Amino acid sequence: MMNLSLEAGFALNVALLLMLVCVGIAIAATRSLLAAILLMGIYSLVSTVWLVVMDAADVAFTEAVVGAGVSTIVLLGAMLLARGDTERHDWRRLVAPALLAAVVGGVLIYAALDLPNFGDPASPANSHVGRAYLEAAQHKTGALNVVTAVLGSYRGFDTLGETVVIFAAGIGVALMLGFGPRATLPAPPDVMGDHHVVLRVTAKLLMPLIALYAFYVQFHGDLGAGGGFQAGVILAVAVILHALVFGLRETVLAIPAKLARTLATLGVLIYAVIGLICIVNGGGFLDYDHLFASKVEAMIPPGLLGDPDGAHHWGQHFGIFFIELGVLLTVAATMVTIFYGFAGRMMDGGAAKR
Amino acid sequence: MSMIVSHFNYVAVVVLLMVGLFIVFSSGNLIKRMIGLAVFQTSTGLFYISLGKVSGGTAAIVVDAQSADGRALAAALNPEYVAQYGVDGVVYSNPLPHVLILTAIVVGVATLAVGLSIAVRVREAYGTIESEEIEALARVDAARAEPVS
Amino acid sequence: MTLFDNLYVAPAALAVHAPILAIAGPLIGACAAALSPGPRSGWIISVITAAFALWMSVAVACDVAREGVMIYVMGGFQPPLGIALRIDALGSAMALLVSSMGLIGAVYSGHALVSDVRAEMHTLFQSGYLLCIAGFLGLVFTGDAFNAFVFLEVSSIGTYALVAAGEQRDRRALPAAFNYLIMGTIGATFYVIGIGFLYGSTGTLNMMDMAARLTTQGDNAAVQAGFAFVVVGLGIKAAIFPLHGWLPGAYAGAPSLVSVFLAATATKTAIYLIARFMFDVFPDTFAFGLAFTQFVLAPLSAVAVIVCSLQAIFAREVRQMLAFSSVAQVGLIMLGLSLANAAGASAGLFYIFAHALMKASLFMALGALAMSIKARKLDDFAGVARDAPWSATALGVGAASLAGLPLTMGFLAKWKLVEAALEAGAIWMVLVIATGSALTLVYTWRIADALFFRSPPPGAPRVREAPVGVLAPLWVLAGLSLWFGIDASLPESLAKSAAAALFGVAP
């Protein structure tokens, strides 16, 4: 990764954390909501750089797309819908929260001093389960990216829960904001379209490239940084770009809200069904070694993946492949659904009640 | 002094957590409160990542110790250190906190989306997103004979 | 658990996988509901899925009764590398509670949603409801601390949106849901911070492995902070005083079905996780934990009982009254648990079952009555017993159980608490319980008085009896409150085995 000397790495770590603290305080102090949202985006980006310095490549990737990308879009959408811009400050209401923060913070700092030293390779956290993953992951699952191996295989059940959380968020937003402009509404003046030729041409060029990049990230998840979540969000970004440039109505014609919901559901179903297939074939839930029935496994020539006990790796590879596909579908479709919810609300007339 | 160096990360993360918590409780604006919540949640992630960092480690993507990258990484470190704490000749950072925080970030954005959608509906129902005004209107609601929808 | 010892409800091939099927069933059902064409099909999917989850939970309970502990390994990787579900008597008892309440709620939802939620949202609502069930079941089955957080959030995110869906009836549901979201997320994040401290000190996330390592680790500030933040974070979700601020608004504004389900399960599963950490993960010799329980939890719970019962007496709206009452009852449950022994835990668990039944029946009866009239304050319910005898009587039964009148499960629950307190020599606790009961009598009498003994004001809309589809689940709940008040062997044996499993003693 980064060949920084230890001291330079630590100095960068300190500098970035101090920047984060400054940005955090700026968010607290600012009165303008728009400034707060943009500062939040900066906070996410600085976190991303810090995560790279901390050797957390996948997390940095996710923070960049999810934190700086999706969160900012959703916050801006909410701000536009809520027509809030500035907030009033009354110093009296700051006293109690400040005291609470001081007390809780003091307790936390006091406790944190008893944690192992930062960067200690012999700490319980770094020497027990964490280290076992590093030793076993490539051999057991065939994936080079240990984080993907743990996410997709060892702790695959957690990832199923995570996918369900995204799905639940999509349901929640759809319950609150609906599914976007309805076909029966008369076509309103083009609230979100833009007729500028340069934008239209560039968008048309960029969208397939963005989608291609999303698929690259998806399929290279076990070889390098990447995976289903990042890919799903990038794919959704391509759709959002289309909506921003060509108008929401056009996008909804291409990708109806119903399709998005169906794809989101399909993603979760794929994940659950993979787990159930493993049960049917005699293993436990999500036990990829049993993904293929033994008859099918016997048909695969050994050593095809370059490893003597290759048959096991087929199960692991395909297992991780399919669940990442499920994650991609659910994440992309849910992000699109959430965007439709916010953007569609604006087209419906914003503050008008349904 | 060395205590500060060895635990600086945790102290900084705690400060960030408290900034987020402060924003949540001191802000009257619903959207600002959600931003504070987002800061609070992301800072928890920073805490876990700090726990998992190994001095001199690299990202948990398997690198062949004999390749150019592998040798460059090992060159910067003490060979005994690599022998004791490395896996197949390379020192990595702990991947488990990364997995946990990937999940936590996703949960965070899910919560953010749902919270903001509720805030938008509040705006539509009450005409404002400042908590004091909403509370005043809610008190009026309570005094009414029929609920307002 | 003699009932479950010899019961075989499912073929062995299915029963082996029952824990994960109980979670995956509602999950797949939620997907199906999201895709279903209309409210009717959504309702059918909901009922079938909830019934399946109950069936699987009973299968798990049978297996646990025979084996003691059921461990289900996910992904073929043994813990602590992989995630494993670990179900003991406590977990299976909670799962029975969640899935049975889930089924009753699902049946009730056929009629309940019509008046409370917009028609086009019904299928999404059912989907969210099933996700809540899946989340709670995952929470009580899992043996991994971080996995517990993920499922906690699965259920919570569904809950926030479901509570907000009550805005069709009363727009105050929206700021209440927002407040609930903020407080709930802070609670979950505190929990994650606590787990972070524990992970930093032990290096593992599996609860049993963590327990083993904590006994040898020694006591330091990081472990203590882990304990404190886990308990406080979950305490927010469990509405432990003074972190209960979100509950009255949320229960009062939510659609009737949501109040019914949440009152029975949401706070209880959080209490389950607190008990799991306090008594299983942390060693019995953990001095900080014992001190925290004795000097922080117990007094706060006592305050909750008194203060929230008073708030219930002075509440203007009936659902708010019941919501404050819920916080008071949570205080009573925590008092039982704070005794830190098997008798106290057994009493607390029995109270959990009793409270789930009585609160759910109260909210459901209110919902049944509110189907025909727009009722919020007590005066709106004056004299409804004349026109809606079944609903009103069920409400009366629930109120009697809440007050702890003899022949109801509530009476037995309070009795067990008093017994456990006397056994432990905590006379002050008996006084608190007695005072709380007296206060509860005041507001339950107000409810009963309004329903049965007052006449409806002239010109008020006449209330109609609720349809059978609502009366059936309602009377199942009310009937069980009476049945278990007379013959409490089933919940008693469940509570005793669960407490024994928690404290490692023989039942």
Short mmCIF file of N, CA and C in Angstrom, two decimals, chain C residues 81-156:
data_model
loop_
_atom_site.label_atom_id
_atom_site.label_comp_id
_atom_site.label_asym_id
_atom_site.label_seq_id
_atom_site.Cartn_x
_atom_site.Cartn_y
_atom_site.Cartn_z
N LEU C 81 -14.27 -17.50 14.70
CA LEU C 81 -14.01 -16.98 13.36
C LEU C 81 -15.31 -16.68 12.63
N GLY C 82 -16.26 -17.61 12.77
CA GLY C 82 -17.54 -17.43 12.12
C GLY C 82 -18.58 -16.95 13.12
N ILE C 83 -19.79 -16.77 12.64
CA ILE C 83 -20.89 -16.37 13.50
C ILE C 83 -21.70 -17.62 13.82
N ALA C 84 -22.11 -17.76 15.06
CA ALA C 84 -22.96 -18.88 15.43
C ALA C 84 -24.17 -18.36 16.18
N LEU C 85 -25.31 -19.02 15.96
CA LEU C 85 -26.47 -18.73 16.78
C LEU C 85 -26.36 -19.59 18.03
N ARG C 86 -26.70 -19.01 19.15
CA ARG C 86 -26.63 -19.79 20.39
C ARG C 86 -27.93 -19.57 21.14
N ILE C 87 -28.73 -20.63 21.21
CA ILE C 87 -30.04 -20.47 21.84
C ILE C 87 -30.11 -21.32 23.09
N ASP C 88 -30.36 -20.66 24.22
CA ASP C 88 -30.62 -21.42 25.44
C ASP C 88 -32.07 -21.16 25.85
N ALA C 89 -32.42 -21.59 27.06
CA ALA C 89 -33.82 -21.50 27.46
C ALA C 89 -34.32 -20.06 27.42
N LEU C 90 -33.45 -19.12 27.75
CA LEU C 90 -33.86 -17.72 27.74
C LEU C 90 -34.17 -17.26 26.33
N GLY C 91 -33.25 -17.58 25.40
CA GLY C 91 -33.46 -17.16 24.01
C GLY C 91 -34.70 -17.78 23.42
N SER C 92 -34.93 -19.07 23.71
CA SER C 92 -36.09 -19.71 23.10
C SER C 92 -37.38 -19.16 23.69
N ALA C 93 -37.37 -18.81 24.99
CA ALA C 93 -38.56 -18.22 25.59
C ALA C 93 -38.88 -16.88 24.93
N MET C 94 -37.84 -16.04 24.73
CA MET C 94 -38.05 -14.75 24.08
C MET C 94 -38.54 -14.94 22.66
N ALA C 95 -37.99 -15.96 21.98
CA ALA C 95 -38.42 -16.19 20.59
C ALA C 95 -39.89 -16.59 20.53
N LEU C 96 -40.32 -17.41 21.51
CA LEU C 96 -41.73 -17.78 21.55
C LEU C 96 -42.59 -16.54 21.73
N LEU C 97 -42.12 -15.64 22.61
CA LEU C 97 -42.87 -14.40 22.84
C LEU C 97 -42.98 -13.59 21.55
N VAL C 98 -41.84 -13.37 20.89
CA VAL C 98 -41.83 -12.53 19.69
C VAL C 98 -42.68 -13.14 18.59
N SER C 99 -42.51 -14.44 18.34
CA SER C 99 -43.22 -15.02 17.21
C SER C 99 -44.72 -15.14 17.49
N SER C 100 -45.11 -15.43 18.75
CA SER C 100 -46.54 -15.53 19.00
C SER C 100 -47.19 -14.15 18.90
N MET C 101 -46.51 -13.12 19.43
CA MET C 101 -47.05 -11.76 19.30
C MET C 101 -47.07 -11.35 17.84
N GLY C 102 -46.06 -11.82 17.09
CA GLY C 102 -46.02 -11.49 15.66
C GLY C 102 -47.21 -12.07 14.93
N LEU C 103 -47.58 -13.31 15.28
CA LEU C 103 -48.72 -13.93 14.60
C LEU C 103 -50.02 -13.22 14.97
N ILE C 104 -50.17 -12.93 16.27
CA ILE C 104 -51.40 -12.26 16.70
C ILE C 104 -51.52 -10.89 16.02
N GLY C 105 -50.40 -10.19 15.96
CA GLY C 105 -50.40 -8.89 15.29
C GLY C 105 -50.73 -9.03 13.82
N ALA C 106 -50.19 -10.08 13.19
CA ALA C 106 -50.45 -10.26 11.76
C ALA C 106 -51.92 -10.49 11.50
N VAL C 107 -52.55 -11.32 12.36
CA VAL C 107 -53.98 -11.55 12.19
C VAL C 107 -54.75 -10.24 12.38
N TYR C 108 -54.35 -9.49 13.42
CA TYR C 108 -55.01 -8.22 13.72
C TYR C 108 -54.86 -7.23 12.58
N SER C 109 -53.76 -7.33 11.84
CA SER C 109 -53.47 -6.31 10.83
C SER C 109 -54.48 -6.32 9.70
N GLY C 110 -55.24 -7.42 9.57
CA GLY C 110 -56.21 -7.46 8.49
C GLY C 110 -57.17 -6.31 8.55
N HIS C 111 -57.62 -5.98 9.76
CA HIS C 111 -58.57 -4.88 9.91
C HIS C 111 -57.92 -3.61 10.42
N ALA C 112 -56.81 -3.81 11.18
CA ALA C 112 -56.25 -2.65 11.88
C ALA C 112 -55.71 -1.62 10.92
N LEU C 113 -55.17 -2.07 9.79
CA LEU C 113 -54.49 -1.12 8.92
C LEU C 113 -55.46 -0.21 8.19
N VAL C 114 -56.68 -0.68 8.03
CA VAL C 114 -57.61 0.06 7.19
C VAL C 114 -57.82 1.46 7.71
N SER C 115 -57.96 1.59 9.02
CA SER C 115 -58.24 2.92 9.54
C SER C 115 -56.99 3.72 9.82
N ASP C 116 -55.85 3.05 9.94
CA ASP C 116 -54.66 3.75 10.43
C ASP C 116 -53.67 4.15 9.34
N VAL C 117 -53.64 3.39 8.27
CA VAL C 117 -52.56 3.59 7.29
C VAL C 117 -53.18 3.78 5.91
N ARG C 118 -52.55 4.60 5.08
CA ARG C 118 -53.05 4.81 3.72
C ARG C 118 -53.07 3.50 2.95
N ALA C 119 -54.09 3.33 2.11
CA ALA C 119 -54.32 2.04 1.46
C ALA C 119 -53.15 1.59 0.59
N GLU C 120 -52.54 2.52 -0.14
CA GLU C 120 -51.49 2.08 -1.06
C GLU C 120 -50.22 1.68 -0.32
N MET C 121 -50.18 1.95 0.99
CA MET C 121 -48.97 1.64 1.76
C MET C 121 -49.07 0.32 2.49
N HIS C 122 -50.21 -0.38 2.37
CA HIS C 122 -50.41 -1.55 3.20
C HIS C 122 -49.38 -2.64 2.95
N THR C 123 -49.06 -2.91 1.68
CA THR C 123 -48.11 -3.99 1.41
C THR C 123 -46.74 -3.64 1.96
N LEU C 124 -46.33 -2.38 1.79
CA LEU C 124 -45.04 -1.99 2.34
C LEU C 124 -45.05 -2.10 3.86
N PHE C 125 -46.19 -1.75 4.45
CA PHE C 125 -46.31 -1.83 5.89
C PHE C 125 -46.12 -3.27 6.36
N GLN C 126 -46.78 -4.20 5.68
CA GLN C 126 -46.64 -5.62 6.04
C GLN C 126 -45.20 -6.06 5.90
N SER C 127 -44.55 -5.58 4.83
CA SER C 127 -43.16 -5.93 4.61
C SER C 127 -42.30 -5.45 5.79
N GLY C 128 -42.51 -4.18 6.18
CA GLY C 128 -41.77 -3.65 7.32
C GLY C 128 -42.05 -4.42 8.58
N TYR C 129 -43.31 -4.81 8.77
CA TYR C 129 -43.70 -5.56 9.97
C TYR C 129 -42.96 -6.89 10.04
N LEU C 130 -42.92 -7.60 8.90
CA LEU C 130 -42.22 -8.89 8.88
C LEU C 130 -40.73 -8.71 9.10
N LEU C 131 -40.17 -7.61 8.58
CA LEU C 131 -38.75 -7.34 8.83
C LEU C 131 -38.49 -7.15 10.32
N CYS C 132 -39.42 -6.48 11.00
CA CYS C 132 -39.28 -6.31 12.46
C CYS C 132 -39.22 -7.67 13.14
N ILE C 133 -40.14 -8.56 12.77
CA ILE C 133 -40.16 -9.89 13.38
C ILE C 133 -38.82 -10.60 13.13
N ALA C 134 -38.37 -10.55 11.86
CA ALA C 134 -37.09 -11.20 11.52
C ALA C 134 -35.97 -10.61 12.36
N GLY C 135 -35.96 -9.29 12.51
CA GLY C 135 -34.91 -8.64 13.27
C GLY C 135 -34.89 -9.07 14.72
N PHE C 136 -36.08 -9.09 15.35
CA PHE C 136 -36.14 -9.47 16.75
C PHE C 136 -35.72 -10.92 16.94
N LEU C 137 -36.17 -11.81 16.04
CA LEU C 137 -35.79 -13.21 16.17
C LEU C 137 -34.29 -13.38 16.01
N GLY C 138 -33.71 -12.66 15.03
CA GLY C 138 -32.26 -12.72 14.86
C GLY C 138 -31.55 -12.25 16.11
N LEU C 139 -32.09 -11.20 16.72
CA LEU C 139 -31.47 -10.65 17.92
C LEU C 139 -31.46 -11.65 19.06
N VAL C 140 -32.56 -12.36 19.28
CA VAL C 140 -32.60 -13.26 20.43
C VAL C 140 -31.89 -14.57 20.16
N PHE C 141 -31.66 -14.90 18.90
CA PHE C 141 -31.00 -16.16 18.61
C PHE C 141 -29.48 -16.03 18.54
N THR C 142 -28.97 -14.85 18.20
CA THR C 142 -27.56 -14.79 17.84
C THR C 142 -26.64 -14.92 19.04
N GLY C 143 -25.44 -15.42 18.77
CA GLY C 143 -24.45 -15.56 19.83
C GLY C 143 -23.28 -14.63 19.61
N ASP C 144 -23.42 -13.69 18.67
CA ASP C 144 -22.32 -12.82 18.31
C ASP C 144 -22.73 -11.38 18.61
N ALA C 145 -21.86 -10.64 19.29
CA ALA C 145 -22.24 -9.32 19.78
C ALA C 145 -22.52 -8.34 18.66
N PHE C 146 -21.71 -8.35 17.60
CA PHE C 146 -21.92 -7.38 16.54
C PHE C 146 -23.11 -7.78 15.68
N ASN C 147 -23.31 -9.06 15.50
CA ASN C 147 -24.47 -9.55 14.77
C ASN C 147 -25.75 -9.09 15.47
N ALA C 148 -25.69 -9.05 16.81
CA ALA C 148 -26.84 -8.56 17.57
C ALA C 148 -27.14 -7.12 17.18
N PHE C 149 -26.10 -6.30 17.02
CA PHE C 149 -26.30 -4.91 16.60
C PHE C 149 -26.97 -4.85 15.23
N VAL C 150 -26.50 -5.68 14.29
CA VAL C 150 -27.06 -5.62 12.94
C VAL C 150 -28.55 -5.95 12.99
N PHE C 151 -28.92 -7.01 13.71
CA PHE C 151 -30.34 -7.36 13.76
C PHE C 151 -31.14 -6.37 14.58
N LEU C 152 -30.51 -5.78 15.58
CA LEU C 152 -31.18 -4.72 16.32
C LEU C 152 -31.57 -3.59 15.37
N GLU C 153 -30.67 -3.24 14.47
CA GLU C 153 -30.95 -2.16 13.54
C GLU C 153 -31.94 -2.59 12.46
N VAL C 154 -31.91 -3.88 12.07
CA VAL C 154 -32.90 -4.36 11.10
C VAL C 154 -34.30 -4.10 11.67
N SER C 155 -34.50 -4.50 12.93
CA SER C 155 -35.82 -4.30 13.50
C SER C 155 -36.11 -2.83 13.75
N SER C 156 -35.08 -2.08 14.16
CA SER C 156 -35.33 -0.68 14.53
C SER C 156 -35.70 0.16 13.33
#
